[in-house]
mmCIF file of C-alpha atoms in Angstrom:
data_model
loop_
_atom_site.group_PDB
_atom_site.id
_atom_site.type_symbol
_atom_site.label_atom_id
_atom_site.label_comp_id
_atom_site.label_asym_id
_atom_site.label_seq_id
_atom_site.Cartn_x
_atom_site.Cartn_y
_atom_site.Cartn_z
ATOM 1 C CA UNK A 1 0.128 -13.128 18.259
ATOM 2 C CA UNK A 2 -0.949 -12.181 21.795
ATOM 3 C CA UNK A 3 -4.301 -13.191 23.271
ATOM 4 C CA UNK A 4 -5.463 -9.567 23.094
ATOM 5 C CA UNK A 5 -4.513 -9.339 19.409
ATOM 6 C CA UNK A 6 -6.321 -12.628 18.699
ATOM 7 C CA UNK A 7 -9.496 -11.359 20.347
ATOM 8 C CA UNK A 8 -9.308 -8.115 18.385
ATOM 9 C CA UNK A 9 -8.946 -10.057 15.129
ATOM 10 C CA UNK A 10 -11.966 -12.228 15.942
ATOM 11 C CA UNK A 11 -14.051 -9.081 16.508
ATOM 12 C CA UNK A 12 -12.935 -7.756 13.147
ATOM 13 C CA UNK A 13 -13.792 -11.038 11.438
ATOM 14 C CA UNK A 14 -17.381 -10.613 12.548
ATOM 15 C CA UNK A 15 -17.595 -7.601 10.212
ATOM 16 C CA UNK A 16 -17.054 -9.750 7.096
ATOM 17 C CA UNK A 17 -20.004 -10.225 4.739
ATOM 18 C CA UNK A 18 -19.563 -12.609 1.798
ATOM 19 C CA UNK A 19 -22.215 -12.915 -0.899
ATOM 20 C CA UNK A 20 -20.975 -16.048 -2.636
ATOM 21 C CA UNK A 21 -24.357 -16.640 -4.277
ATOM 22 C CA UNK A 22 -23.809 -13.629 -6.537
ATOM 23 C CA UNK A 23 -20.082 -14.296 -6.935
ATOM 24 C CA UNK A 24 -19.038 -11.238 -4.932
ATOM 25 C CA UNK A 25 -17.245 -10.798 -1.661
ATOM 26 C CA UNK A 26 -17.315 -7.491 0.180
ATOM 27 C CA UNK A 27 -15.409 -6.824 3.385
ATOM 28 C CA UNK A 28 -16.146 -4.117 5.900
ATOM 29 C CA UNK A 29 -13.109 -3.182 7.955
ATOM 30 C CA UNK A 30 -12.973 -0.215 10.308
ATOM 31 C CA UNK A 31 -16.153 1.151 8.619
ATOM 32 C CA UNK A 32 -14.491 0.980 5.172
ATOM 33 C CA UNK A 33 -15.518 -1.375 2.364
ATOM 34 C CA UNK A 34 -13.231 -3.592 0.288
ATOM 35 C CA UNK A 35 -13.582 -5.951 -2.654
ATOM 36 C CA UNK A 36 -11.471 -8.980 -3.485
ATOM 37 C CA UNK A 37 -10.251 -9.738 -6.995
ATOM 38 C CA UNK A 38 -9.042 -13.252 -7.748
ATOM 39 C CA UNK A 39 -6.386 -14.011 -10.344
ATOM 40 C CA UNK A 40 -7.612 -17.348 -11.634
ATOM 41 C CA UNK A 41 -4.566 -17.981 -13.833
ATOM 42 C CA UNK A 42 -2.483 -18.338 -10.671
ATOM 43 C CA UNK A 43 -4.627 -21.085 -9.146
ATOM 44 C CA UNK A 44 -2.514 -24.009 -7.916
ATOM 45 C CA UNK A 45 0.679 -22.015 -8.377
ATOM 46 C CA UNK A 46 2.943 -20.397 -5.835
ATOM 47 C CA UNK A 47 5.084 -17.262 -6.403
ATOM 48 C CA UNK A 48 8.617 -17.436 -4.966
ATOM 49 C CA UNK A 49 7.766 -15.773 -1.646
ATOM 50 C CA UNK A 50 7.760 -16.951 1.948
ATOM 51 C CA UNK A 51 4.526 -17.617 3.896
ATOM 52 C CA UNK A 52 3.335 -15.412 6.729
ATOM 53 C CA UNK A 53 1.912 -17.901 9.219
ATOM 54 C CA UNK A 54 -0.635 -20.694 9.643
ATOM 55 C CA UNK A 55 -4.161 -19.390 9.061
ATOM 56 C CA UNK A 56 -7.424 -21.310 9.280
ATOM 57 C CA UNK A 57 -9.418 -19.755 6.401
ATOM 58 C CA UNK A 58 -9.294 -17.319 3.482
ATOM 59 C CA UNK A 59 -11.430 -14.777 5.324
ATOM 60 C CA UNK A 60 -8.941 -14.595 8.182
ATOM 61 C CA UNK A 61 -6.103 -14.173 5.696
ATOM 62 C CA UNK A 62 -7.986 -11.295 4.042
ATOM 63 C CA UNK A 63 -8.446 -9.588 7.391
ATOM 64 C CA UNK A 64 -4.732 -9.826 8.159
ATOM 65 C CA UNK A 65 -4.067 -8.141 4.820
ATOM 66 C CA UNK A 66 -6.545 -5.343 5.524
ATOM 67 C CA UNK A 67 -4.917 -4.784 8.911
ATOM 68 C CA UNK A 68 -1.520 -4.134 7.256
ATOM 69 C CA UNK A 69 -1.259 -0.748 5.524
ATOM 70 C CA UNK A 70 1.307 -2.131 3.044
ATOM 71 C CA UNK A 71 -0.693 -5.187 1.925
ATOM 72 C CA UNK A 72 -2.032 -5.119 -1.640
ATOM 73 C CA UNK A 73 -2.669 -8.840 -2.161
ATOM 74 C CA UNK A 74 -2.677 -12.172 -0.398
ATOM 75 C CA UNK A 75 -2.245 -15.850 -1.182
ATOM 76 C CA UNK A 76 -4.015 -18.630 0.674
ATOM 77 C CA UNK A 77 -2.954 -22.260 0.801
ATOM 78 C CA UNK A 78 -5.956 -24.536 1.281
ATOM 79 C CA UNK A 79 -4.104 -27.739 2.169
ATOM 80 C CA UNK A 80 -1.382 -26.379 4.438
ATOM 81 C CA UNK A 81 -3.603 -23.561 5.781
ATOM 82 C CA UNK A 82 -1.230 -20.664 5.411
ATOM 83 C CA UNK A 83 -1.510 -17.027 4.489
ATOM 84 C CA UNK A 84 1.015 -14.933 2.576
ATOM 85 C CA UNK A 85 0.600 -11.156 2.327
ATOM 86 C CA UNK A 86 2.413 -9.165 -0.352
ATOM 87 C CA UNK A 87 2.800 -5.397 -0.905
ATOM 88 C CA UNK A 88 2.445 -5.777 -4.694
ATOM 89 C CA UNK A 89 -0.412 -7.312 -6.645
ATOM 90 C CA UNK A 90 0.018 -10.698 -8.300
ATOM 91 C CA UNK A 91 0.379 -10.119 -12.037
ATOM 92 C CA UNK A 92 -0.117 -12.464 -14.991
ATOM 93 C CA UNK A 93 3.614 -12.802 -15.671
ATOM 94 C CA UNK A 94 4.065 -14.185 -12.149
ATOM 95 C CA UNK A 95 2.788 -17.440 -13.622
ATOM 96 C CA UNK A 96 6.119 -17.837 -15.418
ATOM 97 C CA UNK A 97 8.198 -17.475 -12.226
ATOM 98 C CA UNK A 98 5.971 -19.535 -9.943
ATOM 99 C CA UNK A 99 5.938 -23.259 -9.370
ATOM 100 C CA UNK A 100 3.065 -25.724 -9.345
ATOM 101 C CA UNK A 101 1.605 -26.314 -5.897
ATOM 102 C CA UNK A 102 -2.026 -27.464 -5.569
ATOM 103 C CA UNK A 103 -4.474 -25.614 -3.342
ATOM 104 C CA UNK A 104 -3.239 -22.029 -3.698
ATOM 105 C CA UNK A 105 -5.454 -19.062 -4.613
ATOM 106 C CA UNK A 106 -4.482 -15.405 -5.014
ATOM 107 C CA UNK A 107 -6.433 -12.194 -4.371
ATOM 108 C CA UNK A 108 -5.875 -8.466 -4.729
ATOM 109 C CA UNK A 109 -7.556 -6.045 -2.315
ATOM 110 C CA UNK A 110 -9.453 -2.980 -3.578
ATOM 111 C CA UNK A 111 -10.996 -0.325 -1.353
ATOM 112 C CA UNK A 112 -14.515 0.567 -2.460
ATOM 113 C CA UNK A 113 -15.191 4.292 -2.021
ATOM 114 C CA UNK A 114 -18.805 4.199 -3.148
ATOM 115 C CA UNK A 115 -18.750 5.581 -6.682
ATOM 116 C CA UNK A 116 -15.516 3.829 -7.641
ATOM 117 C CA UNK A 117 -12.605 1.833 -6.299
ATOM 118 C CA UNK A 118 -8.988 2.641 -5.524
ATOM 119 C CA UNK A 119 -6.047 0.771 -7.079
ATOM 120 C CA UNK A 120 -4.875 -2.212 -4.998
ATOM 121 C CA UNK A 121 -2.719 -1.297 -2.026
ATOM 122 C CA UNK A 122 -4.262 2.146 -1.467
ATOM 123 C CA UNK A 123 -5.986 2.939 1.838
ATOM 124 C CA UNK A 124 -8.075 5.990 2.668
ATOM 125 C CA UNK A 125 -7.508 8.122 5.765
ATOM 126 C CA UNK A 126 -9.551 10.905 7.305
ATOM 127 C CA UNK A 127 -6.902 13.487 6.456
ATOM 128 C CA UNK A 128 -7.740 15.822 3.548
ATOM 129 C CA UNK A 129 -9.500 12.951 1.741
ATOM 130 C CA UNK A 130 -6.143 11.221 1.625
ATOM 131 C CA UNK A 131 -5.508 7.778 0.114
ATOM 132 C CA UNK A 132 -1.965 6.423 0.451
ATOM 133 C CA UNK A 133 0.123 3.578 -0.863
ATOM 134 C CA UNK A 134 3.557 2.717 0.506
ATOM 135 C CA UNK A 135 5.895 1.237 -2.106
ATOM 136 C CA UNK A 136 8.888 -0.386 -0.422
ATOM 137 C CA UNK A 137 9.247 -3.823 -2.009
ATOM 138 C CA UNK A 138 10.859 -2.448 -5.199
ATOM 139 C CA UNK A 139 12.685 0.806 -4.330
ATOM 140 C CA UNK A 140 13.040 3.250 -7.239
ATOM 141 C CA UNK A 141 14.780 6.496 -8.093
ATOM 142 C CA UNK A 142 12.644 9.614 -7.767
ATOM 143 C CA UNK A 143 11.681 9.835 -11.458
ATOM 144 C CA UNK A 144 10.627 6.186 -11.687
ATOM 145 C CA UNK A 145 8.741 6.493 -8.400
ATOM 146 C CA UNK A 146 6.877 9.532 -9.735
ATOM 147 C CA UNK A 147 5.997 7.662 -12.939
ATOM 148 C CA UNK A 148 4.750 4.645 -10.982
ATOM 149 C CA UNK A 149 2.446 6.796 -8.867
ATOM 150 C CA UNK A 150 1.204 8.483 -12.045
ATOM 151 C CA UNK A 151 0.479 5.101 -13.666
ATOM 152 C CA UNK A 152 -1.740 4.275 -10.677
ATOM 153 C CA UNK A 153 -3.761 7.450 -11.097
ATOM 154 C CA UNK A 154 -1.956 9.233 -8.288
ATOM 155 C CA UNK A 155 1.217 11.190 -7.613
ATOM 156 C CA UNK A 156 4.102 11.226 -5.184
ATOM 157 C CA UNK A 157 2.851 12.486 -1.849
ATOM 158 C CA UNK A 158 2.527 16.205 -1.208
ATOM 159 C CA UNK A 159 3.514 16.559 2.436
ATOM 160 C CA UNK A 160 2.104 19.986 3.213
ATOM 161 C CA UNK A 161 0.542 19.726 6.674
ATOM 162 C CA UNK A 162 1.649 18.641 10.121
ATOM 163 C CA UNK A 163 -1.448 16.433 10.288
ATOM 164 C CA UNK A 164 -0.228 14.418 7.294
ATOM 165 C CA UNK A 165 3.301 14.206 8.712
ATOM 166 C CA UNK A 166 2.033 12.870 12.029
ATOM 167 C CA UNK A 167 -0.169 10.313 10.255
ATOM 168 C CA UNK A 168 2.805 9.050 8.245
ATOM 169 C CA UNK A 169 4.976 8.847 11.328
ATOM 170 C CA UNK A 170 2.347 6.785 13.160
ATOM 171 C CA UNK A 171 1.787 4.446 10.193
ATOM 172 C CA UNK A 172 5.501 3.847 9.606
ATOM 173 C CA UNK A 173 6.367 3.268 13.262
ATOM 174 C CA UNK A 174 3.521 0.781 13.674
ATOM 175 C CA UNK A 175 4.412 -1.307 10.596
ATOM 176 C CA UNK A 176 7.256 -3.822 10.863
ATOM 177 C CA UNK A 177 8.264 -3.529 7.200
ATOM 178 C CA UNK A 178 8.102 0.241 6.883
ATOM 179 C CA UNK A 179 9.877 0.801 10.183
ATOM 180 C CA UNK A 180 12.882 -1.286 9.127
ATOM 181 C CA UNK A 181 13.186 -0.504 5.399
ATOM 182 C CA UNK A 182 15.834 2.148 4.727
ATOM 183 C CA UNK A 183 15.952 5.509 6.474
ATOM 184 C CA UNK A 184 13.633 7.478 4.234
ATOM 185 C CA UNK A 185 10.917 7.423 1.594
ATOM 186 C CA UNK A 186 10.656 9.649 -1.468
ATOM 187 C CA UNK A 187 7.818 12.180 -1.505
ATOM 188 C CA UNK A 188 6.832 14.642 -4.219
ATOM 189 C CA UNK A 189 9.012 17.704 -3.679
ATOM 190 C CA UNK A 190 11.651 18.413 -6.345
ATOM 191 C CA UNK A 191 13.900 21.337 -7.240
ATOM 192 C CA UNK A 192 12.772 23.521 -10.137
ATOM 193 C CA UNK A 193 15.303 26.262 -10.686
ATOM 194 C CA UNK A 194 16.480 27.275 -7.226
ATOM 195 C CA UNK A 195 13.401 26.319 -5.193
ATOM 196 C CA UNK A 196 11.606 23.136 -4.181
ATOM 197 C CA UNK A 197 8.093 22.623 -5.500
ATOM 198 C CA UNK A 198 5.455 19.958 -5.041
ATOM 199 C CA UNK A 199 4.091 18.204 -8.115
ATOM 200 C CA UNK A 200 1.017 20.437 -8.208
ATOM 201 C CA UNK A 201 3.271 23.486 -8.543
ATOM 202 C CA UNK A 202 2.984 24.637 -4.917
ATOM 203 C CA UNK A 203 6.169 26.140 -3.489
ATOM 204 C CA UNK A 204 7.912 24.174 -0.729
ATOM 205 C CA UNK A 205 9.659 27.065 0.983
ATOM 206 C CA UNK A 206 13.075 26.541 2.557
ATOM 207 C CA UNK A 207 11.630 27.829 5.863
ATOM 208 C CA UNK A 208 8.689 25.434 5.851
ATOM 209 C CA UNK A 209 8.421 23.902 9.363
ATOM 210 C CA UNK A 210 8.075 20.399 7.870
ATOM 211 C CA UNK A 211 11.765 20.432 6.953
ATOM 212 C CA UNK A 212 14.096 18.729 9.435
ATOM 213 C CA UNK A 213 16.629 20.837 11.311
ATOM 214 C CA UNK A 214 19.353 22.230 9.003
ATOM 215 C CA UNK A 215 17.390 21.123 5.922
ATOM 216 C CA UNK A 216 17.428 21.587 3.003
ATOM 217 C CA UNK A 217 21.192 21.312 2.692
ATOM 218 C CA UNK A 218 21.381 22.172 -0.991
ATOM 219 C CA UNK A 219 23.095 18.880 -1.820
ATOM 220 C CA UNK A 220 20.016 17.023 -3.138
ATOM 221 C CA UNK A 221 17.198 17.933 -5.507
ATOM 222 C CA UNK A 222 14.467 15.552 -4.315
ATOM 223 C CA UNK A 223 12.581 15.323 -1.031
ATOM 224 C CA UNK A 224 12.683 12.420 1.389
ATOM 225 C CA UNK A 225 10.605 11.778 4.489
ATOM 226 C CA UNK A 226 13.537 10.889 6.740
ATOM 227 C CA UNK A 227 12.923 8.532 9.654
ATOM 228 C CA UNK A 228 16.260 9.399 11.269
ATOM 229 C CA UNK A 229 15.410 13.100 11.221
ATOM 230 C CA UNK A 230 12.204 12.855 13.192
ATOM 231 C CA UNK A 231 10.022 11.929 10.216
ATOM 232 C CA UNK A 232 10.558 15.316 8.629
ATOM 233 C CA UNK A 233 11.643 16.402 5.167
ATOM 234 C CA UNK A 234 15.238 16.209 3.976
ATOM 235 C CA UNK A 235 16.762 16.779 0.562
ATOM 236 C CA UNK A 236 18.317 13.778 -1.144
ATOM 237 C CA UNK A 237 19.886 12.378 -4.287
ATOM 238 C CA UNK A 238 17.171 11.815 -6.925
ATOM 239 C CA UNK A 239 19.126 8.922 -8.478
ATOM 240 C CA UNK A 240 19.155 6.795 -5.320
ATOM 241 C CA UNK A 241 16.676 3.909 -5.159
ATOM 242 C CA UNK A 242 14.380 4.495 -2.208
ATOM 243 C CA UNK A 243 10.962 3.370 -1.007
ATOM 244 C CA UNK A 244 8.304 5.973 -1.796
ATOM 245 C CA UNK A 245 4.792 7.100 -0.929
ATOM 246 C CA UNK A 246 2.016 7.659 -3.475
ATOM 247 C CA UNK A 247 -1.211 9.509 -2.840
ATOM 248 C CA UNK A 248 -4.377 8.975 -4.854
ATOM 249 C CA UNK A 249 -6.762 11.887 -5.262
ATOM 250 C CA UNK A 250 -9.797 9.667 -4.956
ATOM 251 C CA UNK A 251 -12.192 12.577 -4.633
ATOM 252 C CA UNK A 252 -11.226 13.581 -8.190
ATOM 253 C CA UNK A 253 -10.933 10.234 -9.983
ATOM 254 C CA UNK A 254 -11.602 6.574 -9.319
ATOM 255 C CA UNK A 255 -10.315 3.385 -10.869
ATOM 256 C CA UNK A 256 -12.063 0.445 -12.487
ATOM 257 C CA UNK A 257 -11.624 -3.204 -11.681
ATOM 258 C CA UNK A 258 -9.497 -5.245 -14.109
ATOM 259 C CA UNK A 259 -11.344 -6.664 -17.090
ATOM 260 C CA UNK A 260 -10.527 -10.270 -16.175
ATOM 261 C CA UNK A 261 -11.079 -12.285 -13.017
ATOM 262 C CA UNK A 262 -13.919 -12.204 -10.493
ATOM 263 C CA UNK A 263 -14.822 -11.091 -7.020
ATOM 264 C CA UNK A 264 -14.853 -14.308 -5.078
ATOM 265 C CA UNK A 265 -13.474 -16.195 -2.128
ATOM 266 C CA UNK A 266 -14.392 -19.544 -3.655
#
C-alpha cells in the first residue's frame, strides 16, 4: 500500500462508530451505513482460504472490506493480526471444512438503507437506485446465475443505460479480481422467441447502442458484459459457467438480518 493510500484509509477509519455497549457496530463509509453480523459458530476456526495481509485491528479489516466492491465478509485473526476478505458470506457448513485455529472471528457486511438492509455483498450506487453484487468466486451458467440472484431478492442485471454501463466499466477496471476474472459477466438479457428481452420483459433491441460492434451474432441466447469488447453487450452460450452481476431493487424490497448471530466486533 502506498503512503497516499494509507493516509486515505486512516481518514476513512475516523468515520467508524462502534456502540459495543449495546452490542451493535455500525460503520459509516462514503456517507453510507453498514452493519456487521458475526457468525459465532466459526469462532476459532479458519476456512481454507489465504489471508490478505497483516492488519492491526478488526475495524481496519472491516474498512478494507467496505473499500472492495466484491467483499461480502471478512475474517480477522487476533493473534497473527491478519485480515482475509471473501466475496461470499461464511455459512454454517463452512465449519465442517475449516480447521481449528484460535483467535479467528468472522463477519458478514450488510448495507443499511434506513428502512431495511441489503443482502451481504450488495452495494448501493447513485444510479437509478441501483444496488449491485458481483459474483465471480463461483461462476455459474446463466440459469443458475439467475436463480441465485432471485434467491437474494434480486435479479440478473438489466443493463439499459449508458450510465450503468460506464459505472460497471469503472468498477470492474478498478478491482483486481473483477479485472482479471474471465472476459465477461452474465447479465439479464435472454432470447425469447427471436428477440432478446430483459427479465422484466423489456425488449433488448438488436440495434440497441449498448451492444458491442457486430453484436448480437445470433450464436448465443444469453447476454454477457464483455470486457474484451469495450465493456458492451455480447451474446453468449447460456450453458457456459461465467461470473455474473446481480441487482437488488432495494427501493421495492429490503432484507432482514439472519435469525442467529449478533452485531458485534467483540
